[in-house]
Coordinates of C-alpha atoms in Angstrom, one line a residue:
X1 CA 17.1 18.4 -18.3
X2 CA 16.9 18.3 -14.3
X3 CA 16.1 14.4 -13.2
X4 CA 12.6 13.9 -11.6
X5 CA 12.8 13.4 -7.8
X6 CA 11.2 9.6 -7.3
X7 CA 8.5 9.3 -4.5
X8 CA 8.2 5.9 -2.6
X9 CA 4.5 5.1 -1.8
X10 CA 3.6 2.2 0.9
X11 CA 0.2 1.4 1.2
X12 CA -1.4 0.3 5.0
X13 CA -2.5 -3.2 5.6
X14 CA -4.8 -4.7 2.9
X15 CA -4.1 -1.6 0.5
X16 CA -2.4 -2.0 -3.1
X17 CA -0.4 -0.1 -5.5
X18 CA -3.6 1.1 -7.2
X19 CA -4.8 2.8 -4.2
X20 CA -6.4 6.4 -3.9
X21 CA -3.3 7.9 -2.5
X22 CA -1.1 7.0 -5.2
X23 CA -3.7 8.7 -7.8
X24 CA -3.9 11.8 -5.6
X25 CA 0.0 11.8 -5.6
X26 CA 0.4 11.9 -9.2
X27 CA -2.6 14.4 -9.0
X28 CA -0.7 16.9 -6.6
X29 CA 2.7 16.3 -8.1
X30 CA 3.7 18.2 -11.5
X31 CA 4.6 15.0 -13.1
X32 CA 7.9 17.0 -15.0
X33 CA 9.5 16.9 -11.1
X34 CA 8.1 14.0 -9.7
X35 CA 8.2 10.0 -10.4
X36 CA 5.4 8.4 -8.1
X37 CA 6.1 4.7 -7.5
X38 CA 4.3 1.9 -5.3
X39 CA 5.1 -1.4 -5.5
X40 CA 2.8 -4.5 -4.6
X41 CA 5.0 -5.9 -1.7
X42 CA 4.8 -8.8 0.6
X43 CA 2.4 -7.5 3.2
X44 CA 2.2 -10.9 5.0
X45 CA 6.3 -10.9 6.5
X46 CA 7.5 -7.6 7.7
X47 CA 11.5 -8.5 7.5
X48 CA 10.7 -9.6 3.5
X49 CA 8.8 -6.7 3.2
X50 CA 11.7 -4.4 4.2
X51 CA 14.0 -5.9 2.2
X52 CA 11.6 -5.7 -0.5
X53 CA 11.1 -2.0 0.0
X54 CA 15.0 -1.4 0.9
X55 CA 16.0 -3.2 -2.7
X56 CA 13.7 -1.1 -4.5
X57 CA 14.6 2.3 -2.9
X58 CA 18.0 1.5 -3.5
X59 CA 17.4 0.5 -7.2
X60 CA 15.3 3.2 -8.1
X61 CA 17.1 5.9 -6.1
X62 CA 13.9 7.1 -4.6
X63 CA 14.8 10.1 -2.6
X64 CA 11.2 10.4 -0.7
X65 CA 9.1 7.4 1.2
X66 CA 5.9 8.3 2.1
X67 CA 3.8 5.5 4.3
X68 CA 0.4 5.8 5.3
X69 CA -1.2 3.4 8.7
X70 CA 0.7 0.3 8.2
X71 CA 3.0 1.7 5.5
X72 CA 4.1 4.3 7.7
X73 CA 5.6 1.5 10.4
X74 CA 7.6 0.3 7.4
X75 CA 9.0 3.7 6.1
X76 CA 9.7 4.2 9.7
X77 CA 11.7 1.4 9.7
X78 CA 13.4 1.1 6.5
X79 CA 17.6 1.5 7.4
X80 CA 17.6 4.0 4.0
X81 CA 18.4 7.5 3.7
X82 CA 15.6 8.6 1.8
X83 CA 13.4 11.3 3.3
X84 CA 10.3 10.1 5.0
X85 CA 7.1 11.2 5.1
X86 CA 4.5 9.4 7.9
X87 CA 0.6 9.8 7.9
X88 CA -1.2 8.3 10.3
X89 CA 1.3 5.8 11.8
X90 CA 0.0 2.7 13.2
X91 CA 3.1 2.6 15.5
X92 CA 2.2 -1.0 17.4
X93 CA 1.1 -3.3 14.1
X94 CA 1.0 -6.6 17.1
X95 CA -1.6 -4.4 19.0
X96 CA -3.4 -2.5 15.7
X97 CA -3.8 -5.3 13.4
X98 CA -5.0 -7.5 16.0
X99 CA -7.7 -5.5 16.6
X100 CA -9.2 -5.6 12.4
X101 CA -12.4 -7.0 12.1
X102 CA -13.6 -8.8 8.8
X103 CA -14.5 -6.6 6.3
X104 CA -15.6 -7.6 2.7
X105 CA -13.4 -8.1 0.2
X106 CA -10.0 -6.9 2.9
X107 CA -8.0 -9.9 4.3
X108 CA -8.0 -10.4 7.9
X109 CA -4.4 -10.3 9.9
X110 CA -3.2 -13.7 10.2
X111 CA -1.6 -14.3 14.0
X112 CA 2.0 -15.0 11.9
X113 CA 1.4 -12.0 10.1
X114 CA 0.9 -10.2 12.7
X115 CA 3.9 -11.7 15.2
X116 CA 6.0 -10.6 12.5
X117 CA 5.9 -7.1 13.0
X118 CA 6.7 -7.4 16.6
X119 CA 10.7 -7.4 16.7
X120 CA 10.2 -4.1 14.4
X121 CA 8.2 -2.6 17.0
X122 CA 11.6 -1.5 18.4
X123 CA 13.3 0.2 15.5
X124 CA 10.9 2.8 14.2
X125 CA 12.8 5.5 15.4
X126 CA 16.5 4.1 14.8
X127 CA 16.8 5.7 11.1
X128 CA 15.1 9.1 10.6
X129 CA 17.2 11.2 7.6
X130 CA 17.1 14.6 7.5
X131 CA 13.7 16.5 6.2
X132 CA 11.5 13.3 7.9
X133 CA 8.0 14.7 8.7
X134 CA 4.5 13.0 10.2
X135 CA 1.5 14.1 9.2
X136 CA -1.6 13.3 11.9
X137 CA -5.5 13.8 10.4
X138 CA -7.7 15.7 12.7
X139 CA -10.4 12.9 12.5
X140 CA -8.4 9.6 12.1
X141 CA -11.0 7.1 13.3
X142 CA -9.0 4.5 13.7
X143 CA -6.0 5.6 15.5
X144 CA -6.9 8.8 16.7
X145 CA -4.2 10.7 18.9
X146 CA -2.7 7.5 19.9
X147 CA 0.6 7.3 18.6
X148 CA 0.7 11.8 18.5
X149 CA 3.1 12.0 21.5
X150 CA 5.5 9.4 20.5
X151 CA 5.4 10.6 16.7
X152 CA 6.0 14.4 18.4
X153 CA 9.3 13.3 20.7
X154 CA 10.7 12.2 17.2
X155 CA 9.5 14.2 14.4
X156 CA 7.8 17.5 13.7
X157 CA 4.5 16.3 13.0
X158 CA 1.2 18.5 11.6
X159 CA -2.1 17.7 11.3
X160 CA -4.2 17.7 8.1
X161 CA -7.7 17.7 8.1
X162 CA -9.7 14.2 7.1
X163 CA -9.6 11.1 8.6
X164 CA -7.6 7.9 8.7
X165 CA -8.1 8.1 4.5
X166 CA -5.7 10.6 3.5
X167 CA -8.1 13.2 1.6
X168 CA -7.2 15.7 -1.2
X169 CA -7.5 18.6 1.6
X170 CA -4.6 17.0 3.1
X171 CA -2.6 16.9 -0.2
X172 CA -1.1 20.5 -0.3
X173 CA 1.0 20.2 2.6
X174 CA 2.3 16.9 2.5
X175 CA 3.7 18.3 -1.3
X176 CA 4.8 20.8 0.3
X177 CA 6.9 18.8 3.0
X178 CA 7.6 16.5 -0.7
X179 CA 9.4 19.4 -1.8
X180 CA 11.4 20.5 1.1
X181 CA 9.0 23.5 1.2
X182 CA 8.3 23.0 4.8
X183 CA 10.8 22.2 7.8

């Protein structure tokens, strides 16, 4: 029996492992070739939260990351070998997370929180494995085109239609880029 290939999910900022995404992963993703994982991880420290991510990559030999918003800075980050998959990067957390207003029930960015994604800001683009793909939505309302040149210089990037919420339009392509159907 052929293993299942193990997907990586990081939530954004304020997300969780029960998140919408992960559902529409499992969803889109014939669970006889695919593992979907996300794991609650400590949001308020980027370096733990690498090292978080990093220990569980390595110990569950995930072979795909996909990160959404804030999750995408840390796949982009993360010194693993594992492809990765990027929607809607929020490339600058010091300059994005500054800018969350309260919302109810959502935490807002703490000025330690949000120093410590500054020294990251640097090494997004230091570790991209083979396969790596962004995805950009049409109608992201919260980043918009911002980060689409940058992301472009260093990955081939799409667009998917929705907004800054990935939607279950979206889906069929990032499987697609899941299972190496699309370069």
């Amino acid at each position: 029996m052929e293993a299942k290939k193990k997907v990586l999910y990081v939530y954004g900022y304020g997300g969780s492992p029960m998140s919408s995404t992960v559902g529409k992963l499992k969803q889109f993703l014939p669970c006889d070739k695919y593992e979907v994982m996300c794991f609650d991880y400590p949001q308020r420290d980027c370096a733990a939260a690498l090292a978080f991510l990093e220990e569980k990559i390595k110990e569950h030999n995930i072979e795909v990351v996909m990160g959404s918003s804030l999750g995408a800075f840390l796949a982009l980050c993360l010194n693993v070998d594992s492809k990765k998959i990027i929607v809607n990067p929020c490339l600058v957390p010091t300059v994005e997370l500054a800018k969350l207003k309260p919302l109810p029930g959502k935490p807002v960015p703490t000025p330690e929180l949000i120093a410590s994604y500054g020294p990251f800001e640097s090494r997004v683009f230091d570790h991209l494995p083979a396969g790596s793909h962004c995805f950009m939505a049409e109608h992201d309302e919260l980043l918009g085109n911002t980060y689409r040149p940058c992301m472009e210089a260093h990955l081939p990037t799409s667009t998917i239609p929705g907004t800054h919420r990935l939607s279950s339009d979206a889906m069929p392509l990032i499987v697609k880029c899941i299972a190496g159907d699309l370069q």
